[in-house]
């Protein structure tokens, strides 16, 4: 018997308001939980003292919202620079510690494009960084979840299999796969089934063949979102209007026994509340049918 679909989450920052207003909007559109960026601003662990953390937990509890995950995505080349990895790893650890205090064991991130050549210098650098992160996460009962998209699922699995523990896992984003690598997200769910701890619900289309290095190697989230007209080679669209087969995608998640969050990500457009509300209704419609 298939597993029931999980709870509905929303990336709170998508509302583009102040933190508490974002959280209130997430509650208003019907989300069960929120994913929050924590790399800078008020959610930066260095800016969030004990009192502010307690206040945030109380505010979330008052709204009846869980935290599905925090985000520690630093953009650029991820963990491919030994020098940059010193501060990125330290910051990532602080964010995971904050995540656990807020009730979630998951921090999502991009680690850079996993090289096809396992003998490439960057491969070893990424392995070293991810092994350190994985060991830290495993000790605390948490996960650093790599977002899918920069490389095919099979290559990501090969990289994950090479690590010393499963403290580094997967945040599965089906739209990134269809938009950038052209990979099949349904097959990707089965390929990465042992590692998926969090998912995104997003849709998109590929307008031409894309070199992942032109996207994930050079641009951050804000820069990628600026190409909402599809000129970059892909286009994020409303749920159900793109190339993600959500019926098959959700069925695959149920089939592997995934019961975690389905977190809506909306990075483009000038009407985020309307788009996210429609996305919540879209998922609720699927949940009602199973």
Short mmCIF file of N, CA, C and O in Angstrom, two decimals, residues 31 89 106 109 112 117 121 176 210 214 237:
data_model
loop_
_atom_site.label_atom_id
_atom_site.label_comp_id
_atom_site.label_asym_id
_atom_site.label_seq_id
_atom_site.Cartn_x
_atom_site.Cartn_y
_atom_site.Cartn_z
N UNK A 31 -0.20 26.42 4.54
CA UNK A 31 0.97 25.56 4.69
C UNK A 31 1.04 24.97 6.10
O UNK A 31 0.55 25.57 7.06
N UNK A 89 31.90 25.79 5.70
CA UNK A 89 31.62 24.65 6.58
C UNK A 89 31.27 25.14 7.98
O UNK A 89 30.32 24.67 8.61
N UNK A 106 17.00 19.29 9.23
CA UNK A 106 17.40 19.39 7.81
C UNK A 106 17.85 20.80 7.44
O UNK A 106 17.16 21.79 7.71
N UNK A 109 21.14 22.68 0.79
CA UNK A 109 22.28 23.40 0.25
C UNK A 109 22.59 22.94 -1.17
O UNK A 109 22.09 21.92 -1.63
N UNK A 112 27.74 22.60 -5.39
CA UNK A 112 28.47 22.75 -6.64
C UNK A 112 28.21 21.54 -7.52
O UNK A 112 27.68 20.53 -7.06
N UNK A 117 34.20 13.38 -13.88
CA UNK A 117 35.47 12.70 -13.68
C UNK A 117 35.78 12.62 -12.18
O UNK A 117 36.05 13.64 -11.55
N UNK A 121 40.30 17.26 -9.40
CA UNK A 121 40.67 17.80 -8.08
C UNK A 121 39.45 18.26 -7.27
O UNK A 121 39.41 18.07 -6.05
N UNK A 176 14.26 21.52 -11.16
CA UNK A 176 15.66 21.76 -11.52
C UNK A 176 16.15 20.71 -12.52
O UNK A 176 16.94 21.00 -13.42
N UNK A 210 20.98 23.25 -21.95
CA UNK A 210 21.67 24.13 -21.01
C UNK A 210 22.94 23.46 -20.49
O UNK A 210 22.95 22.26 -20.19
N UNK A 214 26.98 26.90 -16.69
CA UNK A 214 26.59 28.28 -16.95
C UNK A 214 25.55 28.77 -15.94
O UNK A 214 25.30 29.96 -15.83
N UNK A 237 7.67 27.83 -14.18
CA UNK A 237 6.26 28.14 -14.45
C UNK A 237 5.40 27.65 -13.30
O UNK A 237 5.88 26.97 -12.39
#
